């Protein structure tokens, strides 16, 4: 079966800072949940920008169900690393934005979801009236409610406390399972990656290459009891070890 | 909000002071009235002979307001087109400059010959005056949209037009209002100048007639009216700005 | 043609040369007293503003205009088809004015003084002509461009004398009790006794619609004749038409000007070929014109009523 | 950057086209030369008699450039003072409006009486024309500094002046350049107008004399010079903008 | 001994969103390291803004070594939740900014520290050329190199991978011990709080009250072996439990 999205030997460099992606190959199958882990500044967000069509890769190709989409936008729903809410729109209208782009809006659905992520009462607030974590949640459901079948999430829960984060993970998995989306997920949290993913891709420091891939053979649905499971801890140690090893870490 | 109650009066106080100083200087140095009449003389003349210029005011207001509106619309359209079609921008910018640099004494006869003595040539002049600051301010405002918002929009598949209408345009609202303030300030003077294109009435007519008749006090009445109208338009724009831009202003707390 | 009914009236326009003043009285009288109507015309009087009366008349946008011999001379050299059909004032009433205290009573007094003008080469030629007759040296006059400043402003600062029309600025000086000395151009040189202002139309009108020109000139002529006989009443007519004007100035100016409209001519509006020739000849000799004027084409008396 | 090589020519191509259409219309409709001369006639006159106006150009350039510089400086100072002393802002804004609404015909005599016919009154007029767009653009730019940066600065103990110099001022650079572009476009025309206050030479003098002598071709030479000078100034500002603002422009990649 | 900084019964509400701080009392002793943990949107960042003088508390008082400083700025070095770098300044000049405000700059010190946090070579880059985690590191050393004796850090390491994060923690502790600073630290990461702090303050959901305080009786210097220590795990469970309990969590 053709992968939903496939990157083949992607390279990219910025004029001012040089080579960032050094031959990245990875794929996400239909309905698969793949996480990317890698050191800060390695090039994870740059990979997303390449898939999203914002950057045209210097070398290599990107395929969507076998069709080459280098530099083509509009195929993904996206949650950027910075919330990137429009300051002149209320929370409600910011979430509606992604739906507007896709051409069909559903306000009551948005209101329901705002309530689910703990933001009822803030529908008409402006972004500057929100806390950091609240902005992140708005950006999260904005991506969640976009209709595209591929979702790119760039550290979506980094500003959330453990409980809120856990709620969000739950909603994400619910949507993912219900709508059979393909998800590519950037995180620094190994437990989170293990808890959510089918597969984990490990990147080297800049310039980024894929240094290892892990299958996560845990059954779904997964619950928090998993966190104490032996195979979970084993995998965690394994990834941690691989990271440490792959790390000719730039800060040393 | 409380600030307003207090500071709203300060421009009036300063204006009063300004008039008092002017009055004082006028009588101290015995400045002749034909050069710079004292404010009291001007006000007296204004109150006793208001029927002389009242009809003029209405006509000029109409001209200035419709010119500003038209100028703003055209300024907006030009900026939008030049922004959305970048090659046009480079190609047409000389004409933007030209539009501001053809002197009235050359333009006026041409306009009258082409469009007669009616409303249209006057409107064209005010429009020429008003559109330019708005176009320039908007063009720069469109370009300066925050990078991360533009990136988000592109990644999410926004078309150029969606990017424009949902990000670049709202982002250009603050500069738009700066441009509008500049244009509003010019619009009344633009109307006055356009009236020199042969008008029946209007503050411009009143002013030239008074000036040629050496009635400096009446010329100053005309100026006062022009200034007051400009301030009204400016305040209107500021008010509009406050209702439209609710999200971004620091120091409103 | 049935005169009198609104539909049958022919609409024409006249553009003034400047803000309305006593030079224009006859036109306003003709309108107010119905002389235009009598001749089958419905006349709009238009203030020129910046729109340059001469171009509007030449292009036919306005049928008639108020102009000057100097302008028409220069205009015709450039191919602008303007024709003068009547002289509003028979003799040039302009001259060099200065505050009495400066004691400038004849062209030789210009030496060592500062003249404020508008930067045209004509001015230096005129000064030179006047001064040469009294063996004075024009190079000893400091000529300053005072732009749009008026006489009263200019003489308060740096300027000793300037070129004015007595009928307006001179009268205003009387009203202000600021006595001035005048050195009239006509007193010192016949060549400079040109017609200023005049009523102008364009060549096409004369060729295609001579009836209208004739009707118009006839009505205006009646207007000025009325003004000559009734200065005070015609001043009131002007003031009524243009209430923004200063009534004292208009009245006094009208009184001064009334006898000067026709002056020594056999009828109002009469123009002499010799005057057109003299002036243009002088201009040409002084390098102010590129070629010689065909003076007989620049004006005509044929529309003046007998 | 490569874009430049191609698109740099497009305004010239469009201008050429414009001249060709103009030439065509002029000869098609037999527009008389005294009303609207054909471009070829204008260029011919310009090349054969350039010594007539060459000295004028230098004088006007000096006037426009120094006026723009002075206007920009004063505009900047006024905006800064009004921004840093908020009560002044409310109190003095009527005077900003007044400054743009006193017509030259009234201002000119006063300036002449006070300052004579020299350089100074002309400089004052250009300055009056140029300072205003800059002040308005800056005032709004100062106010619109990003909230989170202002918060950071205050929390870190920045004084008002540090907040101004390190955040509000750099943040106002893009609008400052918009204002400068507007002012630069007006400055040459401002210089021309100021020359009507009486100058020995200058494009303004050349233009009025040509106009009164019905030399429409020369009037258009004057306009061309004014337009070219304005475009040069505008381009200079754009160039300056590119070197100063290196951080914020989208679409430069 | 008088506390370095003391909040007494601080209340604050925003016009648009209502009561946020509901009688907060807490203190940081001289040279003490205190962490604040609390749900997203509870009011943590608002507490910082109150201490920093940006907001004047509606009720209650703030004391710096016994002196009331309500609404007074300039007493703290601050790392905001959003990096808040000046876009027109290079990385180097952004770090120098805080020193400029305090009146003395030391460029070579800044360069040394930029290298330590893995940003050598980026001194002249502009913020928009950095990755999310790199921006955070710049903001971090900007705060670190400010001379004020009190440091407020608002989720400083949320965008960093585990290894980079660990490096940063190390540098933070080094500076803290060397310069005897008082630190108030917001985090969502319980392990991080335990690893760094002398004391941990637990906040309720909005409107925030202090619901519990924990002393962290672990010896210093602390190393990563601690993570497997029994007392460490015990404390972690305890805090986790208290959070769960205190949480009439807003997203439910
Ligand atoms: N617009 C840009 N111009 C120049 N260099 C850039 C740009 N964007 C990113 N880079 C460089 O590319 C590299 C990778 O950046 P990227 O944002 O992809 O990192 P990341 O893996 O997402 O890191 P983090 O986890 O910190 O977000 C960095 O070294 C950064 O300096
Ligand atoms: N400027 C503001 N105007 C109005 N409401 C505000 C403002 N700033 C914060 N709030 C409100 O105050 C509450 C607390 O915000 P704060 O930023 O302090 O939360 P936080 O604890 O830092 O959360 P997080 O962990 O998500 O950053 C939120 O409900 C938010 O909506
Ligand atoms: Mg990133
Ligand atoms: Mg926060």
Short mmCIF file of N, CA and C in Angstrom, two decimals, chain C residues 54-55 58-59 71 74-75 78-82 118-121 143-149 152-154 156-159 290, chain D residues 34-35 104-105 108-110 112-118 195-200 205 208-209 211-218:
data_model
loop_
_atom_site.label_atom_id
_atom_site.label_comp_id
_atom_site.label_asym_id
_atom_site.label_seq_id
_atom_site.Cartn_x
_atom_site.Cartn_y
_atom_site.Cartn_z
N UNK C 54 -7.21 82.05 -19.88
CA UNK C 54 -6.88 82.10 -21.30
C UNK C 54 -7.00 80.74 -21.97
N UNK C 55 -6.50 79.72 -21.31
CA UNK C 55 -6.59 78.39 -21.91
C UNK C 55 -8.05 77.97 -22.12
N UNK C 58 -9.41 79.86 -25.07
CA UNK C 58 -8.80 79.41 -26.32
C UNK C 58 -9.34 78.04 -26.72
N UNK C 59 -9.58 77.18 -25.74
CA UNK C 59 -10.02 75.83 -26.07
C UNK C 59 -11.52 75.78 -26.34
N UNK C 71 -0.91 89.31 -22.33
CA UNK C 71 -1.15 87.87 -22.41
C UNK C 71 -1.48 87.44 -23.82
N UNK C 74 1.57 87.39 -26.06
CA UNK C 74 2.42 86.21 -25.87
C UNK C 74 1.71 84.94 -26.31
N UNK C 75 0.43 84.87 -26.01
CA UNK C 75 -0.33 83.67 -26.34
C UNK C 75 -0.34 83.44 -27.85
N UNK C 78 2.57 81.91 -29.37
CA UNK C 78 2.64 80.46 -29.16
C UNK C 78 1.52 79.71 -29.87
N UNK C 79 0.78 80.44 -30.70
CA UNK C 79 -0.27 79.77 -31.47
C UNK C 79 -1.57 79.59 -30.73
N UNK C 80 -1.74 80.27 -29.60
CA UNK C 80 -3.01 80.17 -28.88
C UNK C 80 -3.99 81.13 -29.53
N UNK C 81 -5.14 80.63 -30.01
CA UNK C 81 -6.00 81.44 -30.90
C UNK C 81 -6.91 82.40 -30.14
N UNK C 82 -6.35 83.32 -29.37
CA UNK C 82 -7.16 84.28 -28.63
C UNK C 82 -7.28 85.57 -29.44
N UNK C 118 7.55 89.66 -10.07
CA UNK C 118 7.26 88.22 -10.08
C UNK C 118 8.24 87.46 -10.95
N UNK C 119 9.37 88.12 -11.27
CA UNK C 119 10.46 87.40 -11.91
C UNK C 119 10.38 87.31 -13.42
N UNK C 120 9.51 88.10 -14.01
CA UNK C 120 9.39 88.03 -15.46
C UNK C 120 10.39 88.99 -16.11
N UNK C 121 10.92 88.61 -17.27
CA UNK C 121 11.88 89.50 -17.94
C UNK C 121 11.23 90.80 -18.41
N UNK C 143 16.30 94.00 -8.19
CA UNK C 143 15.01 93.38 -8.52
C UNK C 143 14.86 92.09 -7.70
N UNK C 144 13.80 92.06 -6.92
CA UNK C 144 13.56 90.89 -6.08
C UNK C 144 12.25 90.25 -6.50
N UNK C 145 12.25 88.93 -6.55
CA UNK C 145 11.03 88.21 -6.86
C UNK C 145 10.21 88.08 -5.57
N UNK C 146 9.06 88.71 -5.55
CA UNK C 146 8.28 88.64 -4.31
C UNK C 146 7.11 87.67 -4.44
N UNK C 147 7.11 86.92 -5.52
CA UNK C 147 6.12 85.86 -5.65
C UNK C 147 4.71 86.37 -5.56
N UNK C 148 3.90 85.70 -4.75
CA UNK C 148 2.49 86.04 -4.65
C UNK C 148 2.19 87.10 -3.58
N UNK C 149 3.23 87.63 -2.97
CA UNK C 149 2.97 88.60 -1.90
C UNK C 149 2.28 89.84 -2.45
N UNK C 152 1.12 95.57 -0.07
CA UNK C 152 1.23 96.08 1.30
C UNK C 152 2.18 95.25 2.14
N UNK C 153 2.13 93.94 1.92
CA UNK C 153 3.06 93.07 2.64
C UNK C 153 4.49 93.37 2.21
N UNK C 154 4.66 93.46 0.89
CA UNK C 154 6.01 93.57 0.35
C UNK C 154 6.70 94.83 0.84
N UNK C 156 6.35 96.40 3.45
CA UNK C 156 6.69 96.36 4.88
C UNK C 156 8.07 95.75 5.07
N UNK C 157 8.56 95.10 4.04
CA UNK C 157 9.76 94.29 4.23
C UNK C 157 10.62 94.33 2.97
N UNK C 158 11.76 94.90 3.03
CA UNK C 158 12.77 94.83 1.97
C UNK C 158 12.43 95.55 0.67
N UNK C 159 11.13 95.61 0.32
CA UNK C 159 10.75 96.11 -1.00
C UNK C 159 10.42 97.60 -0.92
N UNK C 290 9.52 85.81 -29.44
CA UNK C 290 10.36 85.05 -30.35
C UNK C 290 10.22 85.55 -31.79
N UNK D 34 -0.26 74.11 -27.17
CA UNK D 34 -0.30 75.01 -26.01
C UNK D 34 -1.14 74.44 -24.88
N UNK D 35 -1.93 73.41 -25.21
CA UNK D 35 -2.75 72.80 -24.17
C UNK D 35 -2.04 71.58 -23.59
N UNK D 104 -1.33 78.68 1.89
CA UNK D 104 -0.13 79.45 1.53
C UNK D 104 -0.45 80.92 1.34
N UNK D 105 -1.60 81.22 0.75
CA UNK D 105 -1.87 82.63 0.46
C UNK D 105 -1.97 83.46 1.73
N UNK D 108 1.97 83.04 3.39
CA UNK D 108 3.06 83.68 2.66
C UNK D 108 3.33 85.11 3.14
N UNK D 109 2.30 85.98 3.19
CA UNK D 109 2.60 87.34 3.62
C UNK D 109 3.20 87.39 5.02
N UNK D 110 2.67 86.58 5.92
CA UNK D 110 3.21 86.59 7.28
C UNK D 110 4.68 86.18 7.28
N UNK D 112 6.76 86.37 4.89
CA UNK D 112 7.58 87.39 4.23
C UNK D 112 7.86 88.54 5.19
N UNK D 113 6.82 88.96 5.88
CA UNK D 113 7.01 90.07 6.82
C UNK D 113 8.02 89.70 7.89
N UNK D 114 7.90 88.49 8.40
CA UNK D 114 8.78 88.10 9.51
C UNK D 114 10.18 87.74 9.04
N UNK D 115 10.27 87.09 7.88
CA UNK D 115 11.57 86.52 7.51
C UNK D 115 12.12 87.02 6.18
N UNK D 116 11.42 87.94 5.54
CA UNK D 116 11.93 88.47 4.27
C UNK D 116 11.75 87.50 3.12
N UNK D 117 12.51 87.74 2.05
CA UNK D 117 12.32 86.95 0.84
C UNK D 117 13.41 85.89 0.65
N UNK D 118 14.15 85.62 1.71
CA UNK D 118 15.31 84.75 1.55
C UNK D 118 14.96 83.27 1.55
N UNK D 195 8.72 78.32 -3.85
CA UNK D 195 9.39 79.29 -4.73
C UNK D 195 8.42 80.36 -5.22
N UNK D 196 7.13 80.09 -5.14
CA UNK D 196 6.17 81.13 -5.50
C UNK D 196 6.17 82.23 -4.45
N UNK D 197 6.89 82.02 -3.37
CA UNK D 197 7.07 83.07 -2.37
C UNK D 197 8.15 84.03 -2.82
N UNK D 198 8.58 83.89 -4.03
CA UNK D 198 9.60 84.80 -4.51
C UNK D 198 10.97 84.18 -4.43
N UNK D 199 11.45 83.70 -5.57
CA UNK D 199 12.80 83.14 -5.60
C UNK D 199 13.47 83.69 -6.85
N UNK D 200 14.79 83.70 -6.84
CA UNK D 200 15.54 84.18 -8.01
C UNK D 200 15.48 83.12 -9.09
N UNK D 205 9.96 78.93 -10.34
CA UNK D 205 10.04 80.19 -11.09
C UNK D 205 9.98 79.90 -12.58
N UNK D 208 6.32 79.06 -13.53
CA UNK D 208 5.35 80.17 -13.61
C UNK D 208 5.66 81.07 -14.79
N UNK D 209 6.95 81.34 -15.01
CA UNK D 209 7.28 82.20 -16.14
C UNK D 209 6.89 81.53 -17.45
N UNK D 211 4.62 79.37 -17.85
CA UNK D 211 3.17 79.31 -17.93
C UNK D 211 2.61 80.67 -18.35
N UNK D 212 3.15 81.76 -17.81
CA UNK D 212 2.60 83.06 -18.17
C UNK D 212 2.98 83.42 -19.59
N UNK D 213 4.03 82.78 -20.12
CA UNK D 213 4.39 83.03 -21.51
C UNK D 213 3.77 81.99 -22.44
N UNK D 214 2.84 81.20 -21.91
CA UNK D 214 2.14 80.18 -22.70
C UNK D 214 3.09 79.16 -23.31
N UNK D 215 4.24 78.94 -22.67
CA UNK D 215 5.16 77.92 -23.14
C UNK D 215 4.81 76.61 -22.45
N UNK D 216 3.72 76.00 -22.85
CA UNK D 216 3.25 74.79 -22.19
C UNK D 216 4.30 73.69 -22.25
N UNK D 217 5.07 73.64 -23.35
CA UNK D 217 6.10 72.61 -23.43
C UNK D 217 7.10 72.76 -22.29
N UNK D 218 7.44 74.01 -21.98
CA UNK D 218 8.39 74.21 -20.88
C UNK D 218 7.76 73.91 -19.53
#
